mmCIF file of C-alpha atoms and ligand atoms in Angstrom:
data_model
loop_
_atom_site.group_PDB
_atom_site.id
_atom_site.type_symbol
_atom_site.label_atom_id
_atom_site.label_comp_id
_atom_site.label_asym_id
_atom_site.label_seq_id
_atom_site.Cartn_x
_atom_site.Cartn_y
_atom_site.Cartn_z
ATOM 1 C CA MET A 1 -28.563 -6.344 12.934
ATOM 2 C CA ASP A 2 -24.975 -7.502 13.290
ATOM 3 C CA LYS A 3 -22.956 -6.947 16.567
ATOM 4 C CA ARG A 4 -19.621 -7.835 15.176
ATOM 5 C CA PRO A 5 -16.991 -5.120 14.914
ATOM 6 C CA ILE A 6 -15.866 -3.291 11.793
ATOM 7 C CA GLY A 7 -12.140 -3.672 10.974
ATOM 8 C CA VAL A 8 -10.460 -0.517 9.750
ATOM 9 C CA PHE A 9 -6.863 -0.250 8.604
ATOM 10 C CA ASP A 10 -4.352 2.238 7.268
ATOM 11 C CA SER A 11 -0.607 2.572 6.935
ATOM 12 C CA GLY A 12 -0.564 4.822 10.030
ATOM 13 C CA LEU A 13 -2.673 7.575 11.598
ATOM 14 C CA GLY A 14 -4.533 8.662 8.438
ATOM 15 C CA GLY A 15 -7.363 6.126 8.793
ATOM 16 C CA LEU A 16 -8.435 7.865 11.955
ATOM 17 C CA THR A 17 -10.137 10.365 9.662
ATOM 18 C CA THR A 18 -12.479 7.451 8.726
ATOM 19 C CA VAL A 19 -12.876 6.342 12.316
ATOM 20 C CA ARG A 20 -13.792 9.841 13.458
ATOM 21 C CA GLU A 21 -16.536 9.953 10.813
ATOM 22 C CA LEU A 22 -17.732 6.463 11.577
ATOM 23 C CA CYS A 23 -17.968 7.495 15.200
ATOM 24 C CA HIS A 24 -20.303 10.374 14.236
ATOM 25 C CA LEU A 25 -22.353 8.475 11.760
ATOM 26 C CA LEU A 26 -22.543 5.098 13.575
ATOM 27 C CA PRO A 27 -21.899 5.681 17.316
ATOM 28 C CA GLY A 28 -23.049 2.140 18.178
ATOM 29 C CA GLU A 29 -20.459 0.279 16.179
ATOM 30 C CA ASP A 30 -17.483 -1.499 17.619
ATOM 31 C CA ILE A 31 -14.303 -0.722 15.743
ATOM 32 C CA VAL A 32 -10.936 -2.511 15.516
ATOM 33 C CA TYR A 33 -8.351 -0.297 13.977
ATOM 34 C CA PHE A 34 -4.912 -1.260 12.750
ATOM 35 C CA GLY A 35 -2.294 1.346 11.771
ATOM 36 C CA ASP A 36 0.945 0.015 10.278
ATOM 37 C CA THR A 37 3.025 2.706 11.915
ATOM 38 C CA GLY A 38 6.226 0.630 11.716
ATOM 39 C CA ARG A 39 6.098 0.592 7.891
ATOM 40 C CA VAL A 40 4.431 3.903 6.994
ATOM 41 C CA PRO A 41 4.497 5.337 4.389
ATOM 42 C CA TYR A 42 3.112 2.943 1.853
ATOM 43 C CA GLY A 43 2.634 5.571 -0.822
ATOM 44 C CA SER A 44 6.251 5.689 -2.008
ATOM 45 C CA ARG A 45 6.407 1.867 -2.418
ATOM 46 C CA SER A 46 5.766 -0.559 -5.328
ATOM 47 C CA ALA A 47 2.289 -1.946 -5.968
ATOM 48 C CA GLU A 48 3.639 -5.468 -5.046
ATOM 49 C CA THR A 49 4.871 -4.256 -1.681
ATOM 50 C CA ILE A 50 1.631 -2.430 -0.947
ATOM 51 C CA VAL A 51 -0.390 -5.525 -1.730
ATOM 52 C CA LYS A 52 1.856 -7.716 0.461
ATOM 53 C CA TYR A 53 1.568 -5.293 3.379
ATOM 54 C CA ALA A 54 -2.166 -4.940 2.884
ATOM 55 C CA ARG A 55 -2.687 -8.741 2.972
ATOM 56 C CA GLN A 56 -0.823 -8.875 6.251
ATOM 57 C CA ASP A 57 -2.925 -6.025 7.725
ATOM 58 C CA VAL A 58 -6.139 -7.807 6.735
ATOM 59 C CA ALA A 59 -4.803 -11.186 8.063
ATOM 60 C CA PHE A 60 -4.209 -9.451 11.496
ATOM 61 C CA LEU A 61 -7.629 -7.804 11.507
ATOM 62 C CA ARG A 62 -9.303 -11.118 10.646
ATOM 63 C CA THR A 63 -8.048 -12.523 13.936
ATOM 64 C CA PHE A 64 -11.257 -10.769 15.079
ATOM 65 C CA ASP A 65 -14.670 -11.843 13.893
ATOM 66 C CA LEU A 66 -15.469 -8.903 11.629
ATOM 67 C CA LYS A 67 -18.665 -7.999 9.674
ATOM 68 C CA ALA A 68 -16.754 -5.659 7.250
ATOM 69 C CA ILE A 69 -13.294 -4.367 6.488
ATOM 70 C CA VAL A 70 -12.656 -0.756 5.677
ATOM 71 C CA ILE A 71 -9.424 0.160 3.765
ATOM 72 C CA ALA A 72 -9.081 3.603 5.218
ATOM 73 C CA CYS A 73 -6.033 4.349 3.036
ATOM 74 C CA GLY A 74 -6.101 5.924 -0.402
ATOM 75 C CA THR A 75 -2.930 4.124 -1.431
ATOM 76 C CA VAL A 76 -4.192 0.675 -0.511
ATOM 77 C CA SER A 77 -7.675 1.365 -1.954
ATOM 78 C CA THR A 78 -6.144 2.287 -5.336
ATOM 79 C CA THR A 79 -3.758 -0.734 -5.524
ATOM 80 C CA SER A 80 -5.446 -3.577 -3.599
ATOM 81 C CA LEU A 81 -9.227 -3.162 -3.267
ATOM 82 C CA ASP A 82 -10.122 -5.776 -5.928
ATOM 83 C CA ILE A 83 -7.588 -8.259 -4.612
ATOM 84 C CA LEU A 84 -8.699 -7.972 -0.966
ATOM 85 C CA SER A 85 -12.434 -8.039 -1.941
ATOM 86 C CA GLN A 86 -11.797 -11.311 -3.819
ATOM 87 C CA GLU A 87 -9.735 -12.905 -1.093
ATOM 88 C CA ASN A 88 -12.122 -12.192 1.825
ATOM 89 C CA PRO A 89 -15.645 -13.404 2.524
ATOM 90 C CA MET A 90 -16.912 -10.177 4.186
ATOM 91 C CA PRO A 91 -17.518 -6.820 2.392
ATOM 92 C CA VAL A 92 -14.280 -4.909 1.854
ATOM 93 C CA LEU A 93 -14.786 -1.211 1.211
ATOM 94 C CA GLY A 94 -12.285 1.465 0.086
ATOM 95 C CA VAL A 95 -12.327 5.286 0.169
ATOM 96 C CA VAL A 96 -11.541 5.992 -3.495
ATOM 97 C CA VAL A 97 -14.799 5.257 -5.223
ATOM 98 C CA PRO A 98 -16.895 7.328 -2.812
ATOM 99 C CA ALA A 99 -14.444 10.314 -2.860
ATOM 100 C CA ALA A 100 -14.208 10.244 -6.666
ATOM 101 C CA GLN A 101 -17.966 10.251 -6.931
ATOM 102 C CA ALA A 102 -18.334 13.126 -4.472
ATOM 103 C CA ALA A 103 -15.802 15.212 -6.467
ATOM 104 C CA ALA A 104 -17.584 14.592 -9.738
ATOM 105 C CA ARG A 105 -20.892 15.762 -8.099
ATOM 106 C CA THR A 106 -19.381 18.733 -6.333
ATOM 107 C CA THR A 107 -17.479 20.589 -9.038
ATOM 108 C CA LYS A 108 -19.269 23.578 -10.795
ATOM 109 C CA ASN A 109 -16.522 24.656 -13.197
ATOM 110 C CA GLY A 110 -15.359 21.100 -14.031
ATOM 111 C CA LYS A 111 -11.800 21.656 -12.657
ATOM 112 C CA ILE A 112 -10.976 19.157 -10.026
ATOM 113 C CA GLY A 113 -7.734 19.033 -8.099
ATOM 114 C CA LEU A 114 -6.433 15.756 -6.804
ATOM 115 C CA ILE A 115 -3.694 15.259 -4.268
ATOM 116 C CA GLY A 116 -2.468 11.870 -2.997
ATOM 117 C CA THR A 117 0.592 9.799 -2.415
ATOM 118 C CA GLN A 118 2.846 8.854 -5.308
ATOM 119 C CA ALA A 119 1.241 5.396 -5.641
ATOM 120 C CA THR A 120 -2.211 6.850 -5.718
ATOM 121 C CA ILE A 121 -1.463 9.391 -8.389
ATOM 122 C CA ARG A 122 0.515 6.845 -10.400
ATOM 123 C CA SER A 123 -2.405 4.370 -10.381
ATOM 124 C CA GLY A 124 -4.717 6.786 -12.311
ATOM 125 C CA ALA A 125 -7.648 5.328 -10.327
ATOM 126 C CA TYR A 126 -9.229 8.657 -9.224
ATOM 127 C CA GLU A 127 -9.076 10.072 -12.834
ATOM 128 C CA ARG A 128 -10.790 6.950 -14.207
ATOM 129 C CA LEU A 129 -13.505 7.075 -11.645
ATOM 130 C CA ILE A 130 -14.061 10.811 -11.862
ATOM 131 C CA HIS A 131 -14.190 10.690 -15.674
ATOM 132 C CA SER A 132 -16.658 7.829 -15.580
ATOM 133 C CA ALA A 133 -18.997 9.815 -13.360
ATOM 134 C CA ASN A 134 -18.382 13.277 -15.148
ATOM 135 C CA PRO A 135 -16.764 12.793 -18.554
ATOM 136 C CA ASP A 136 -16.202 16.554 -19.012
ATOM 137 C CA ALA A 137 -14.310 17.056 -15.830
ATOM 138 C CA GLN A 138 -10.629 18.071 -15.968
ATOM 139 C CA VAL A 139 -8.455 16.506 -13.325
ATOM 140 C CA LEU A 140 -5.236 18.149 -12.205
ATOM 141 C CA SER A 141 -3.298 15.780 -10.014
ATOM 142 C CA ARG A 142 -0.310 16.274 -7.799
ATOM 143 C CA ALA A 143 1.545 13.840 -5.496
ATOM 144 C CA CYS A 144 2.453 15.286 -2.124
ATOM 145 C CA PRO A 145 4.948 12.851 -0.627
ATOM 146 C CA LEU A 146 6.112 15.069 2.261
ATOM 147 C CA PHE A 147 2.531 15.420 3.836
ATOM 148 C CA VAL A 148 2.399 11.950 5.371
ATOM 149 C CA PRO A 149 5.656 12.117 7.217
ATOM 150 C CA LEU A 150 4.769 15.568 8.449
ATOM 151 C CA VAL A 151 1.360 14.482 9.664
ATOM 152 C CA GLU A 152 2.849 11.335 11.323
ATOM 153 C CA ASN A 153 5.147 13.667 13.206
ATOM 154 C CA GLY A 154 2.339 15.868 14.389
ATOM 155 C CA ARG A 155 3.036 18.859 12.065
ATOM 156 C CA PHE A 156 -0.587 19.364 10.933
ATOM 157 C CA ARG A 157 -1.697 22.536 12.687
ATOM 158 C CA ARG A 158 -2.201 25.983 11.264
ATOM 159 C CA GLY A 159 0.551 28.342 12.165
ATOM 160 C CA ASP A 160 3.214 25.581 11.846
ATOM 161 C CA ILE A 161 5.641 27.220 9.357
ATOM 162 C CA VAL A 162 6.949 23.921 8.006
ATOM 163 C CA ILE A 163 3.555 22.466 7.009
ATOM 164 C CA GLU A 164 2.356 25.869 5.701
ATOM 165 C CA THR A 165 5.412 26.275 3.428
ATOM 166 C CA VAL A 166 5.005 22.669 2.051
ATOM 167 C CA VAL A 167 1.310 23.088 1.464
ATOM 168 C CA SER A 168 1.802 26.264 -0.513
ATOM 169 C CA GLU A 169 4.641 24.675 -2.526
ATOM 170 C CA TYR A 170 2.466 21.664 -3.492
ATOM 171 C CA LEU A 171 -0.854 23.350 -3.988
ATOM 172 C CA ALA A 172 0.220 26.573 -5.863
ATOM 173 C CA PRO A 173 -0.257 25.037 -9.326
ATOM 174 C CA LEU A 174 -3.764 23.749 -8.466
ATOM 175 C CA LYS A 175 -4.774 27.119 -6.973
ATOM 176 C CA GLU A 176 -3.464 29.016 -9.998
ATOM 177 C CA ALA A 177 -5.302 26.584 -12.427
ATOM 178 C CA GLY A 178 -8.554 27.591 -10.669
ATOM 179 C CA VAL A 179 -9.808 24.245 -9.344
ATOM 180 C CA ASP A 180 -13.101 24.671 -7.511
ATOM 181 C CA THR A 181 -12.891 21.214 -5.844
ATOM 182 C CA LEU A 182 -9.892 19.507 -4.280
ATOM 183 C CA VAL A 183 -9.869 15.799 -3.444
ATOM 184 C CA LEU A 184 -7.865 15.013 -0.341
ATOM 185 C CA GLY A 185 -7.132 11.614 -1.904
ATOM 186 C CA CYS A 186 -5.095 10.253 1.040
ATOM 187 C CA THR A 187 -6.658 9.638 4.368
ATOM 188 C CA HIS A 188 -3.818 11.451 6.185
ATOM 189 C CA TYR A 189 -4.604 14.713 4.392
ATOM 190 C CA PRO A 190 -7.854 15.668 6.197
ATOM 191 C CA LEU A 191 -5.646 16.165 9.258
ATOM 192 C CA LEU A 192 -4.248 19.077 7.261
ATOM 193 C CA GLU A 193 -7.746 20.363 6.363
ATOM 194 C CA GLY A 194 -7.360 23.664 8.280
ATOM 195 C CA VAL A 195 -4.075 24.535 6.594
ATOM 196 C CA ILE A 196 -5.216 23.395 3.144
ATOM 197 C CA ALA A 197 -8.577 25.183 3.405
ATOM 198 C CA ALA A 198 -6.874 28.465 4.552
ATOM 199 C CA TYR A 199 -4.474 28.258 1.514
ATOM 200 C CA MET A 200 -7.030 27.343 -1.149
ATOM 201 C CA GLY A 201 -9.588 29.827 0.028
ATOM 202 C CA PRO A 202 -13.384 29.609 0.643
ATOM 203 C CA ASP A 203 -14.391 28.988 -2.918
ATOM 204 C CA VAL A 204 -12.688 25.599 -3.117
ATOM 205 C CA GLN A 205 -14.606 22.603 -1.798
ATOM 206 C CA LEU A 206 -12.453 20.007 -0.133
ATOM 207 C CA ILE A 207 -13.457 16.283 -0.500
ATOM 208 C CA ASN A 208 -12.333 14.287 2.508
ATOM 209 C CA ALA A 209 -11.684 10.678 1.286
ATOM 210 C CA GLY A 210 -11.766 9.302 4.826
ATOM 211 C CA ALA A 211 -15.192 10.803 5.539
ATOM 212 C CA GLU A 212 -16.609 9.797 2.062
ATOM 213 C CA GLY A 213 -15.426 6.221 2.828
ATOM 214 C CA ALA A 214 -17.174 6.253 6.191
ATOM 215 C CA ARG A 215 -20.401 7.385 4.614
ATOM 216 C CA ALA A 216 -20.209 4.564 2.146
ATOM 217 C CA VAL A 217 -19.756 2.107 4.970
ATOM 218 C CA ALA A 218 -22.767 3.546 6.818
ATOM 219 C CA GLY A 219 -24.883 3.223 3.671
ATOM 220 C CA MET A 220 -23.863 -0.332 3.055
ATOM 221 C CA LEU A 221 -24.546 -1.442 6.710
ATOM 222 C CA GLU A 222 -27.944 0.275 6.611
ATOM 223 C CA GLN A 223 -28.916 -1.360 3.337
ATOM 224 C CA THR A 224 -27.888 -4.770 4.447
ATOM 225 C CA ASP A 225 -29.560 -4.395 7.872
ATOM 226 C CA ALA A 226 -26.132 -4.989 9.551
ATOM 227 C CA LEU A 227 -26.011 -2.046 11.970
ATOM 228 C CA ALA A 228 -25.063 -2.848 15.635
ATOM 229 C CA PRO A 229 -27.623 -2.461 18.335
ATOM 230 C CA ASN A 230 -25.480 -0.620 20.971
ATOM 231 C CA PRO A 231 -27.474 2.236 22.477
ATOM 232 C CA SER A 232 -24.684 2.911 24.960
ATOM 233 C CA GLY A 233 -22.088 3.388 22.202
ATOM 234 C CA GLY A 234 -19.517 1.196 20.584
ATOM 235 C CA THR A 235 -16.026 0.215 21.766
ATOM 236 C CA TYR A 236 -12.770 1.116 20.035
ATOM 237 C CA ARG A 237 -9.563 -0.855 19.964
ATOM 238 C CA TYR A 238 -6.449 0.282 18.289
ATOM 239 C CA PHE A 239 -3.415 -1.710 17.190
ATOM 240 C CA VAL A 240 -0.177 -0.394 15.776
ATOM 241 C CA SER A 241 3.073 -2.001 14.556
ATOM 242 C CA ASP A 242 5.491 0.441 16.278
ATOM 243 C CA ARG A 243 5.592 2.311 19.591
ATOM 244 C CA GLN A 244 2.150 2.776 21.067
ATOM 245 C CA GLU A 245 3.015 6.083 22.766
ATOM 246 C CA ASP A 246 3.457 8.259 19.639
ATOM 247 C CA PHE A 247 0.240 6.907 18.099
ATOM 248 C CA SER A 248 -1.720 7.382 21.333
ATOM 249 C CA ARG A 249 -0.590 10.973 21.721
ATOM 250 C CA LEU A 250 -1.454 12.078 18.215
ATOM 251 C CA ALA A 251 -4.628 9.956 17.950
ATOM 252 C CA SER A 252 -5.949 11.373 21.196
ATOM 253 C CA ILE A 253 -5.463 14.929 19.928
ATOM 254 C CA PHE A 254 -6.960 14.134 16.615
ATOM 255 C CA LEU A 255 -10.005 12.165 17.832
ATOM 256 C CA GLY A 256 -10.610 14.365 20.808
ATOM 257 C CA TRP A 257 -10.700 11.549 23.359
ATOM 258 C CA ASP A 258 -7.982 9.668 25.146
ATOM 259 C CA VAL A 259 -7.074 6.372 23.419
ATOM 260 C CA THR A 260 -4.047 5.420 25.529
ATOM 261 C CA GLU A 261 -5.625 2.509 27.355
ATOM 262 C CA ALA A 262 -7.073 1.065 24.133
ATOM 263 C CA VAL A 263 -3.839 0.736 22.043
ATOM 264 C CA GLY A 264 -1.907 -2.380 21.611
ATOM 265 C CA GLN A 265 1.185 -3.340 19.640
ATOM 266 C CA VAL A 266 1.343 -6.069 17.049
ATOM 267 C CA ASP A 267 4.179 -7.866 15.328
ATOM 268 C CA ILE A 268 2.748 -7.564 11.780
ATOM 269 C CA SER A 269 5.474 -9.654 10.217
ATOM 270 C CA GLN A 270 3.850 -12.681 11.894
ATOM 271 C CA TYR A 271 0.808 -12.370 9.612
HETATM 272 N N1 DGL B 1 -3.041 7.109 4.476
HETATM 273 C C1 DGL B 1 -2.372 6.792 3.156
HETATM 274 C C2 DGL B 1 -3.295 6.987 2.000
HETATM 275 O O1 DGL B 1 -4.404 7.328 2.240
HETATM 276 C C3 DGL B 1 -1.127 7.480 3.003
HETATM 277 C C4 DGL B 1 0.023 7.153 3.868
HETATM 278 C C5 DGL B 1 1.039 6.335 3.219
HETATM 279 O O2 DGL B 1 1.743 6.747 2.230
HETATM 280 O O3 DGL B 1 1.242 5.255 3.676
HETATM 281 O O4 DGL B 1 -2.848 6.978 0.915
#
């Protein structure tokens, strides 16, 4: 049993896909979330810059006494997981390993689509992990750099002509290639799940990296007997590096509860 909170971070809103799943799986856990909304997106930046930002994000989170840190960001997980794990005494978990394993287990025809940020696709991390779990799988990957800014601006709903056009433009080659499994390899993309599922059709299984990451965290806390004993439910605190208002509005819509009173602003350059 461990009452300390779990620290979760992302470059912006996307990590809330992990928070939402953690809330379902582990309702008793206290969570401290940091979204680097002032510097999003990370996915178009160099590996050096992503590591530098990730270290600052972790330094801020470590001002709390945490039992684990969750990198709820595909881009940071592919570039910085090993470094952050070595540099910090508590368990540091990412979203890429669990999502790659889920994809390798799920495919029936061996054709797996992968979408992510430019940094994630460039890293080749998903391909390596999928092939080590399923050497015969064929991975067709595509960077989708416009998805994150559209999500961060609230353009994630079905019926929104802009996001529907961009989704069909990016995903057409994967649909035509006949993938039966599509990895949403960036934690922002599950906010587009409705639009993507409608475009790809009912025969394509979507793998939600944020949710897979949360399941891995739940498994680790159970195995290490580190779950929190909070029968009345955990508390949630959110911090962002830009205006609280925009984050609060979109986070409240996405999570389904009002976060306004729980959001603070941080000068991340101080860390
Ligand atoms: N949430 C990030 C990820 O999972 C993407 C956003 C960004 O590019 O910063 O890769």
